[in-house]
Amino acid sequence: MRTLPAPLIGTTIALFLLTACGGTGGGAEPASAPPAPASYSPASPGPDGSPPETGMSPDGSPGAATPVPDAPVGMAESGIGRILVDGEGRTLYLFEKDKNGKSSCDGACAKAWPPYLTEGKPKAEEGAKQDLLSTTKRDDGGTQVVYGDWPLYYYQGDEKAGDTSGHDIEEFGAEWYAVGPNGKKITG
């Protein structure tokens, strides 16, 4: 039987330990999901393991809105100014086609611009005004959050909290804007 010189044994053991412990042994690192952006923290599941309470679908995508108990409306700073956001920091929009607090967005419009729905009385958080919050009954039976005279919506093109890609665009016959804490559209 041949024996290895002592320095070679130490090197071999060190390389084995580095590789086994996930060191930088030159091999490819296992693939992992990219970290979430620092400005967005996904909602935590409820105490019973239920989906997080946001106005988005249970998987967090903006395809179909789900009602939120006591839907929170707050204010956040953004690249376009101070804007209204939901409890997860997602931008809320108004649709200029809506009149007198009633939604005129349904069908394909409501898929692209999911309404912010509630199961209770909406709640003002930091920077929002409780006296401007109310609700309206939608034609599909849902209860939509209204701020000032504007029913509130998400935009399916926004991927995370803080996105404002739906601001100042025209779709479904009118302009869409982020909403300021005063209940008016953000301009400029």
PDB file of N, CA and C in Angstrom, residues 83-164:
ATOM      1  N   ILE A  83     -48.336  59.344  -3.665  1.00  0.00           N
ATOM      2  CA  ILE A  83     -49.440  58.608  -4.282  1.00  0.00           C
ATOM      3  C   ILE A  83     -50.131  57.695  -3.279  1.00  0.00           C
ATOM      4  N   LEU A  84     -51.368  57.328  -3.591  1.00  0.00           N
ATOM      5  CA  LEU A  84     -52.098  56.362  -2.771  1.00  0.00           C
ATOM      6  C   LEU A  84     -51.625  54.956  -3.101  1.00  0.00           C
ATOM      7  N   VAL A  85     -51.531  54.131  -2.049  1.00  0.00           N
ATOM      8  CA  VAL A  85     -51.124  52.736  -2.190  1.00  0.00           C
ATOM      9  C   VAL A  85     -52.001  51.867  -1.294  1.00  0.00           C
ATOM     10  N   ASP A  86     -52.032  50.570  -1.595  1.00  0.00           N
ATOM     11  CA  ASP A  86     -52.737  49.636  -0.725  1.00  0.00           C
ATOM     12  C   ASP A  86     -51.837  49.279   0.457  1.00  0.00           C
ATOM     13  N   GLY A  87     -52.261  48.344   1.280  1.00  0.00           N
ATOM     14  CA  GLY A  87     -51.497  47.949   2.463  1.00  0.00           C
ATOM     15  C   GLY A  87     -50.157  47.300   2.164  1.00  0.00           C
ATOM     16  N   GLU A  88     -49.924  46.887   0.916  1.00  0.00           N
ATOM     17  CA  GLU A  88     -48.654  46.280   0.517  1.00  0.00           C
ATOM     18  C   GLU A  88     -47.782  47.242  -0.281  1.00  0.00           C
ATOM     19  N   GLY A  89     -48.210  48.494  -0.410  1.00  0.00           N
ATOM     20  CA  GLY A  89     -47.421  49.481  -1.126  1.00  0.00           C
ATOM     21  C   GLY A  89     -47.643  49.500  -2.624  1.00  0.00           C
ATOM     22  N   ARG A  90     -48.668  48.799  -3.110  1.00  0.00           N
ATOM     23  CA  ARG A  90     -48.965  48.782  -4.542  1.00  0.00           C
ATOM     24  C   ARG A  90     -49.774  50.015  -4.915  1.00  0.00           C
ATOM     25  N   THR A  91     -49.409  50.618  -6.040  1.00  0.00           N
ATOM     26  CA  THR A  91     -50.037  51.849  -6.512  1.00  0.00           C
ATOM     27  C   THR A  91     -51.511  51.649  -6.824  1.00  0.00           C
ATOM     28  N   LEU A  92     -52.319  52.645  -6.441  1.00  0.00           N
ATOM     29  CA  LEU A  92     -53.752  52.657  -6.744  1.00  0.00           C
ATOM     30  C   LEU A  92     -54.022  53.761  -7.761  1.00  0.00           C
ATOM     31  N   TYR A  93     -54.890  53.457  -8.728  1.00  0.00           N
ATOM     32  CA  TYR A  93     -55.157  54.357  -9.851  1.00  0.00           C
ATOM     33  C   TYR A  93     -56.624  54.747  -9.926  1.00  0.00           C
ATOM     34  N   LEU A  94     -56.875  55.867 -10.631  1.00  0.00           N
ATOM     35  CA  LEU A  94     -58.223  56.292 -10.976  1.00  0.00           C
ATOM     36  C   LEU A  94     -58.391  56.190 -12.490  1.00  0.00           C
ATOM     37  N   PHE A  95     -59.648  56.064 -12.931  1.00  0.00           N
ATOM     38  CA  PHE A  95     -60.001  55.960 -14.347  1.00  0.00           C
ATOM     39  C   PHE A  95     -60.902  57.145 -14.662  1.00  0.00           C
ATOM     40  N   GLU A  96     -60.460  58.015 -15.570  1.00  0.00           N
ATOM     41  CA  GLU A  96     -61.214  59.236 -15.843  1.00  0.00           C
ATOM     42  C   GLU A  96     -62.595  58.993 -16.458  1.00  0.00           C
ATOM     43  N   LYS A  97     -62.853  57.795 -16.919  1.00  0.00           N
ATOM     44  CA  LYS A  97     -64.173  57.473 -17.469  1.00  0.00           C
ATOM     45  C   LYS A  97     -65.203  57.269 -16.353  1.00  0.00           C
ATOM     46  N   ASP A  98     -64.742  56.957 -15.142  1.00  0.00           N
ATOM     47  CA  ASP A  98     -65.655  56.777 -14.002  1.00  0.00           C
ATOM     48  C   ASP A  98     -66.300  58.104 -13.644  1.00  0.00           C
ATOM     49  N   LYS A  99     -67.573  58.067 -13.276  1.00  0.00           N
ATOM     50  CA  LYS A  99     -68.306  59.282 -12.899  1.00  0.00           C
ATOM     51  C   LYS A  99     -69.063  59.062 -11.591  1.00  0.00           C
ATOM     52  N   ASN A 100     -69.093  60.081 -10.753  1.00  0.00           N
ATOM     53  CA  ASN A 100     -69.864  60.081  -9.506  1.00  0.00           C
ATOM     54  C   ASN A 100     -69.581  58.873  -8.616  1.00  0.00           C
ATOM     55  N   GLY A 101     -68.322  58.460  -8.547  1.00  0.00           N
ATOM     56  CA  GLY A 101     -67.951  57.363  -7.659  1.00  0.00           C
ATOM     57  C   GLY A 101     -68.352  55.985  -8.149  1.00  0.00           C
ATOM     58  N   LYS A 102     -68.799  55.858  -9.384  1.00  0.00           N
ATOM     59  CA  LYS A 102     -69.226  54.563  -9.934  1.00  0.00           C
ATOM     60  C   LYS A 102     -68.217  54.082 -10.966  1.00  0.00           C
ATOM     61  N   SER A 103     -67.901  52.803 -10.927  1.00  0.00           N
ATOM     62  CA  SER A 103     -66.950  52.216 -11.862  1.00  0.00           C
ATOM     63  C   SER A 103     -67.589  51.974 -13.221  1.00  0.00           C
ATOM     64  N   SER A 104     -66.831  52.265 -14.258  1.00  0.00           N
ATOM     65  CA  SER A 104     -67.250  51.939 -15.624  1.00  0.00           C
ATOM     66  C   SER A 104     -66.260  50.960 -16.250  1.00  0.00           C
ATOM     67  N   CYS A 105     -65.508  50.276 -15.417  1.00  0.00           N
ATOM     68  CA  CYS A 105     -64.480  49.333 -15.875  1.00  0.00           C
ATOM     69  C   CYS A 105     -64.893  47.917 -15.477  1.00  0.00           C
ATOM     70  N   ASP A 106     -65.258  47.104 -16.480  1.00  0.00           N
ATOM     71  CA  ASP A 106     -65.575  45.703 -16.215  1.00  0.00           C
ATOM     72  C   ASP A 106     -65.071  44.853 -17.375  1.00  0.00           C
ATOM     73  N   GLY A 107     -65.293  43.564 -17.324  1.00  0.00           N
ATOM     74  CA  GLY A 107     -64.847  42.672 -18.382  1.00  0.00           C
ATOM     75  C   GLY A 107     -63.341  42.738 -18.586  1.00  0.00           C
ATOM     76  N   ALA A 108     -62.930  42.933 -19.851  1.00  0.00           N
ATOM     77  CA  ALA A 108     -61.494  42.997 -20.184  1.00  0.00           C
ATOM     78  C   ALA A 108     -60.810  44.146 -19.447  1.00  0.00           C
ATOM     79  N   CYS A 109     -61.510  45.241 -19.255  1.00  0.00           N
ATOM     80  CA  CYS A 109     -60.942  46.385 -18.528  1.00  0.00           C
ATOM     81  C   CYS A 109     -60.569  45.976 -17.096  1.00  0.00           C
ATOM     82  N   ALA A 110     -61.474  45.263 -16.417  1.00  0.00           N
ATOM     83  CA  ALA A 110     -61.233  44.864 -15.033  1.00  0.00           C
ATOM     84  C   ALA A 110     -60.145  43.793 -14.916  1.00  0.00           C
ATOM     85  N   LYS A 111     -59.838  43.109 -16.010  1.00  0.00           N
ATOM     86  CA  LYS A 111     -58.723  42.159 -15.987  1.00  0.00           C
ATOM     87  C   LYS A 111     -57.396  42.916 -16.082  1.00  0.00           C
ATOM     88  N   ALA A 112     -57.355  43.936 -16.927  1.00  0.00           N
ATOM     89  CA  ALA A 112     -56.141  44.747 -17.062  1.00  0.00           C
ATOM     90  C   ALA A 112     -55.977  45.710 -15.889  1.00  0.00           C
ATOM     91  N   TRP A 113     -57.091  46.162 -15.341  1.00  0.00           N
ATOM     92  CA  TRP A 113     -57.112  47.131 -14.236  1.00  0.00           C
ATOM     93  C   TRP A 113     -57.978  46.558 -13.106  1.00  0.00           C
ATOM     94  N   PRO A 114     -57.462  45.584 -12.345  1.00  0.00           N
ATOM     95  CA  PRO A 114     -58.280  44.968 -11.296  1.00  0.00           C
ATOM     96  C   PRO A 114     -58.751  45.998 -10.266  1.00  0.00           C
ATOM     97  N   PRO A 115     -60.041  45.983  -9.945  1.00  0.00           N
ATOM     98  CA  PRO A 115     -60.548  46.915  -8.935  1.00  0.00           C
ATOM     99  C   PRO A 115     -60.016  46.557  -7.541  1.00  0.00           C
ATOM    100  N   TYR A 116     -59.836  47.570  -6.710  1.00  0.00           N
ATOM    101  CA  TYR A 116     -59.426  47.352  -5.322  1.00  0.00           C
ATOM    102  C   TYR A 116     -60.700  47.083  -4.537  1.00  0.00           C
ATOM    103  N   LEU A 117     -60.908  45.815  -4.177  1.00  0.00           N
ATOM    104  CA  LEU A 117     -62.141  45.370  -3.531  1.00  0.00           C
ATOM    105  C   LEU A 117     -61.959  45.219  -2.032  1.00  0.00           C
ATOM    106  N   THR A 118     -63.078  45.362  -1.323  1.00  0.00           N
ATOM    107  CA  THR A 118     -63.049  45.218   0.127  1.00  0.00           C
ATOM    108  C   THR A 118     -64.232  44.387   0.607  1.00  0.00           C
ATOM    109  N   GLU A 119     -64.077  43.812   1.788  1.00  0.00           N
ATOM    110  CA  GLU A 119     -65.162  43.092   2.458  1.00  0.00           C
ATOM    111  C   GLU A 119     -65.667  43.888   3.657  1.00  0.00           C
ATOM    112  N   GLY A 120     -65.161  45.073   3.854  1.00  0.00           N
ATOM    113  CA  GLY A 120     -65.553  45.889   4.994  1.00  0.00           C
ATOM    114  C   GLY A 120     -65.354  47.350   4.666  1.00  0.00           C
ATOM    115  N   LYS A 121     -65.315  48.162   5.696  1.00  0.00           N
ATOM    116  CA  LYS A 121     -65.094  49.598   5.519  1.00  0.00           C
ATOM    117  C   LYS A 121     -63.602  49.842   5.321  1.00  0.00           C
ATOM    118  N   PRO A 122     -63.216  50.534   4.224  1.00  0.00           N
ATOM    119  CA  PRO A 122     -61.793  50.803   4.008  1.00  0.00           C
ATOM    120  C   PRO A 122     -61.210  51.654   5.137  1.00  0.00           C
ATOM    121  N   LYS A 123     -59.919  51.474   5.369  1.00  0.00           N
ATOM    122  CA  LYS A 123     -59.242  52.127   6.489  1.00  0.00           C
ATOM    123  C   LYS A 123     -58.104  53.002   5.970  1.00  0.00           C
ATOM    124  N   ALA A 124     -58.085  54.273   6.379  1.00  0.00           N
ATOM    125  CA  ALA A 124     -57.000  55.183   6.011  1.00  0.00           C
ATOM    126  C   ALA A 124     -55.780  54.881   6.866  1.00  0.00           C
ATOM    127  N   GLU A 125     -54.628  54.791   6.196  1.00  0.00           N
ATOM    128  CA  GLU A 125     -53.355  54.648   6.885  1.00  0.00           C
ATOM    129  C   GLU A 125     -52.545  55.905   6.632  1.00  0.00           C
ATOM    130  N   GLU A 126     -51.288  55.885   7.011  1.00  0.00           N
ATOM    131  CA  GLU A 126     -50.409  57.051   6.938  1.00  0.00           C
ATOM    132  C   GLU A 126     -50.581  57.867   5.658  1.00  0.00           C
ATOM    133  N   GLY A 127     -50.966  59.148   5.829  1.00  0.00           N
ATOM    134  CA  GLY A 127     -51.064  60.072   4.713  1.00  0.00           C
ATOM    135  C   GLY A 127     -52.386  60.103   3.977  1.00  0.00           C
ATOM    136  N   ALA A 128     -53.241  59.111   4.172  1.00  0.00           N
ATOM    137  CA  ALA A 128     -54.558  59.093   3.519  1.00  0.00           C
ATOM    138  C   ALA A 128     -55.596  59.689   4.463  1.00  0.00           C
ATOM    139  N   LYS A 129     -56.724  60.128   3.903  1.00  0.00           N
ATOM    140  CA  LYS A 129     -57.771  60.772   4.697  1.00  0.00           C
ATOM    141  C   LYS A 129     -59.000  59.884   4.778  1.00  0.00           C
ATOM    142  N   GLN A 130     -59.376  59.512   6.003  1.00  0.00           N
ATOM    143  CA  GLN A 130     -60.519  58.629   6.216  1.00  0.00           C
ATOM    144  C   GLN A 130     -61.804  59.216   5.634  1.00  0.00           C
ATOM    145  N   ASP A 131     -61.981  60.550   5.725  1.00  0.00           N
ATOM    146  CA  ASP A 131     -63.219  61.153   5.238  1.00  0.00           C
ATOM    147  C   ASP A 131     -63.345  61.124   3.712  1.00  0.00           C
ATOM    148  N   LEU A 132     -62.271  60.780   3.003  1.00  0.00           N
ATOM    149  CA  LEU A 132     -62.348  60.641   1.546  1.00  0.00           C
ATOM    150  C   LEU A 132     -62.603  59.199   1.114  1.00  0.00           C
ATOM    151  N   LEU A 133     -62.571  58.264   2.063  1.00  0.00           N
ATOM    152  CA  LEU A 133     -62.772  56.852   1.743  1.00  0.00           C
ATOM    153  C   LEU A 133     -64.237  56.454   1.821  1.00  0.00           C
ATOM    154  N   SER A 134     -64.670  55.678   0.832  1.00  0.00           N
ATOM    155  CA  SER A 134     -66.011  55.105   0.815  1.00  0.00           C
ATOM    156  C   SER A 134     -65.958  53.865  -0.074  1.00  0.00           C
ATOM    157  N   THR A 135     -67.103  53.316  -0.412  1.00  0.00           N
ATOM    158  CA  THR A 135     -67.161  52.157  -1.300  1.00  0.00           C
ATOM    159  C   THR A 135     -68.282  52.361  -2.318  1.00  0.00           C
ATOM    160  N   THR A 136     -68.243  51.566  -3.368  1.00  0.00           N
ATOM    161  CA  THR A 136     -69.305  51.542  -4.367  1.00  0.00           C
ATOM    162  C   THR A 136     -69.559  50.090  -4.740  1.00  0.00           C
ATOM    163  N   LYS A 137     -70.801  49.771  -5.048  1.00  0.00           N
ATOM    164  CA  LYS A 137     -71.156  48.430  -5.484  1.00  0.00           C
ATOM    165  C   LYS A 137     -70.911  48.328  -6.977  1.00  0.00           C
ATOM    166  N   ARG A 138     -70.186  47.315  -7.391  1.00  0.00           N
ATOM    167  CA  ARG A 138     -69.889  47.093  -8.809  1.00  0.00           C
ATOM    168  C   ARG A 138     -71.007  46.282  -9.467  1.00  0.00           C
ATOM    169  N   ASP A 139     -71.080  46.374 -10.781  1.00  0.00           N
ATOM    170  CA  ASP A 139     -72.075  45.605 -11.521  1.00  0.00           C
ATOM    171  C   ASP A 139     -71.896  44.104 -11.333  1.00  0.00           C
ATOM    172  N   ASP A 140     -70.641  43.665 -11.056  1.00  0.00           N
ATOM    173  CA  ASP A 140     -70.380  42.235 -10.846  1.00  0.00           C
ATOM    174  C   ASP A 140     -70.650  41.802  -9.408  1.00  0.00           C
ATOM    175  N   GLY A 141     -71.142  42.728  -8.566  1.00  0.00           N
ATOM    176  CA  GLY A 141     -71.496  42.407  -7.191  1.00  0.00           C
ATOM    177  C   GLY A 141     -70.418  42.712  -6.168  1.00  0.00           C
ATOM    178  N   GLY A 142     -69.199  42.997  -6.589  1.00  0.00           N
ATOM    179  CA  GLY A 142     -68.113  43.310  -5.666  1.00  0.00           C
ATOM    180  C   GLY A 142     -68.270  44.694  -5.064  1.00  0.00           C
ATOM    181  N   THR A 143     -67.586  44.920  -3.957  1.00  0.00           N
ATOM    182  CA  THR A 143     -67.568  46.221  -3.303  1.00  0.00           C
ATOM    183  C   THR A 143     -66.191  46.830  -3.507  1.00  0.00           C
ATOM    184  N   GLN A 144     -66.150  47.946  -4.244  1.00  0.00           N
ATOM    185  CA  GLN A 144     -64.883  48.577  -4.616  1.00  0.00           C
ATOM    186  C   GLN A 144     -64.596  49.776  -3.734  1.00  0.00           C
ATOM    187  N   VAL A 145     -63.333  49.941  -3.376  1.00  0.00           N
ATOM    188  CA  VAL A 145     -62.895  51.080  -2.569  1.00  0.00           C
ATOM    189  C   VAL A 145     -62.900  52.337  -3.441  1.00  0.00           C
ATOM    190  N   VAL A 146     -63.424  53.431  -2.879  1.00  0.00           N
ATOM    191  CA  VAL A 146     -63.484  54.734  -3.546  1.00  0.00           C
ATOM    192  C   VAL A 146     -62.731  55.731  -2.682  1.00  0.00           C
ATOM    193  N   TYR A 147     -61.956  56.609  -3.336  1.00  0.00           N
ATOM    194  CA  TYR A 147     -61.245  57.675  -2.623  1.00  0.00           C
ATOM    195  C   TYR A 147     -61.628  58.979  -3.290  1.00  0.00           C
ATOM    196  N   GLY A 148     -62.246  59.878  -2.529  1.00  0.00           N
ATOM    197  CA  GLY A 148     -62.806  61.087  -3.132  1.00  0.00           C
ATOM    198  C   GLY A 148     -63.967  60.654  -4.005  1.00  0.00           C
ATOM    199  N   ASP A 149     -63.920  60.981  -5.286  1.00  0.00           N
ATOM    200  CA  ASP A 149     -64.956  60.541  -6.228  1.00  0.00           C
ATOM    201  C   ASP A 149     -64.480  59.405  -7.126  1.00  0.00           C
ATOM    202  N   TRP A 150     -63.333  58.807  -6.812  1.00  0.00           N
ATOM    203  CA  TRP A 150     -62.721  57.860  -7.734  1.00  0.00           C
ATOM    204  C   TRP A 150     -62.664  56.438  -7.194  1.00  0.00           C
ATOM    205  N   PRO A 151     -63.311  55.477  -7.876  1.00  0.00           N
ATOM    206  CA  PRO A 151     -63.059  54.073  -7.563  1.00  0.00           C
ATOM    207  C   PRO A 151     -61.578  53.780  -7.821  1.00  0.00           C
ATOM    208  N   LEU A 152     -60.980  52.920  -7.010  1.00  0.00           N
ATOM    209  CA  LEU A 152     -59.540  52.647  -7.100  1.00  0.00           C
ATOM    210  C   LEU A 152     -59.256  51.310  -7.769  1.00  0.00           C
ATOM    211  N   TYR A 153     -58.151  51.289  -8.525  1.00  0.00           N
ATOM    212  CA  TYR A 153     -57.751  50.115  -9.295  1.00  0.00           C
ATOM    213  C   TYR A 153     -56.256  49.871  -9.154  1.00  0.00           C
ATOM    214  N   TYR A 154     -55.861  48.627  -9.455  1.00  0.00           N
ATOM    215  CA  TYR A 154     -54.460  48.276  -9.675  1.00  0.00           C
ATOM    216  C   TYR A 154     -54.228  48.306 -11.182  1.00  0.00           C
ATOM    217  N   TYR A 155     -52.967  48.158 -11.578  1.00  0.00           N
ATOM    218  CA  TYR A 155     -52.635  48.000 -12.997  1.00  0.00           C
ATOM    219  C   TYR A 155     -51.875  46.701 -13.172  1.00  0.00           C
ATOM    220  N   GLN A 156     -52.327  45.863 -14.108  1.00  0.00           N
ATOM    221  CA  GLN A 156     -51.695  44.555 -14.305  1.00  0.00           C
ATOM    222  C   GLN A 156     -50.249  44.661 -14.761  1.00  0.00           C
ATOM    223  N   GLY A 157     -49.825  45.803 -15.279  1.00  0.00           N
ATOM    224  CA  GLY A 157     -48.435  45.985 -15.693  1.00  0.00           C
ATOM    225  C   GLY A 157     -47.484  46.286 -14.548  1.00  0.00           C
ATOM    226  N   ASP A 158     -48.003  46.622 -13.367  1.00  0.00           N
ATOM    227  CA  ASP A 158     -47.150  46.847 -12.201  1.00  0.00           C
ATOM    228  C   ASP A 158     -46.758  45.491 -11.624  1.00  0.00           C
ATOM    229  N   GLU A 159     -45.472  45.284 -11.426  1.00  0.00           N
ATOM    230  CA  GLU A 159     -44.994  43.993 -10.944  1.00  0.00           C
ATOM    231  C   GLU A 159     -44.742  43.950  -9.450  1.00  0.00           C
ATOM    232  N   LYS A 160     -44.534  45.117  -8.839  1.00  0.00           N
ATOM    233  CA  LYS A 160     -44.192  45.123  -7.414  1.00  0.00           C
ATOM    234  C   LYS A 160     -44.599  46.457  -6.793  1.00  0.00           C
ATOM    235  N   ALA A 161     -44.505  46.498  -5.487  1.00  0.00           N
ATOM    236  CA  ALA A 161     -44.786  47.736  -4.764  1.00  0.00           C
ATOM    237  C   ALA A 161     -43.914  48.855  -5.311  1.00  0.00           C
ATOM    238  N   GLY A 162     -44.503  50.030  -5.456  1.00  0.00           N
ATOM    239  CA  GLY A 162     -43.753  51.182  -5.932  1.00  0.00           C
ATOM    240  C   GLY A 162     -43.785  51.386  -7.434  1.00  0.00           C
ATOM    241  N   ASP A 163     -44.179  50.355  -8.203  1.00  0.00           N
ATOM    242  CA  ASP A 163     -44.285  50.520  -9.653  1.00  0.00           C
ATOM    243  C   ASP A 163     -45.439  51.458  -9.990  1.00  0.00           C
ATOM    244  N   THR A 164     -45.250  52.303 -10.994  1.00  0.00           N
ATOM    245  CA  THR A 164     -46.283  53.248 -11.433  1.00  0.00           C
ATOM    246  C   THR A 164     -46.422  53.211 -12.957  1.00  0.00           C
TER     247      THR A 164
END
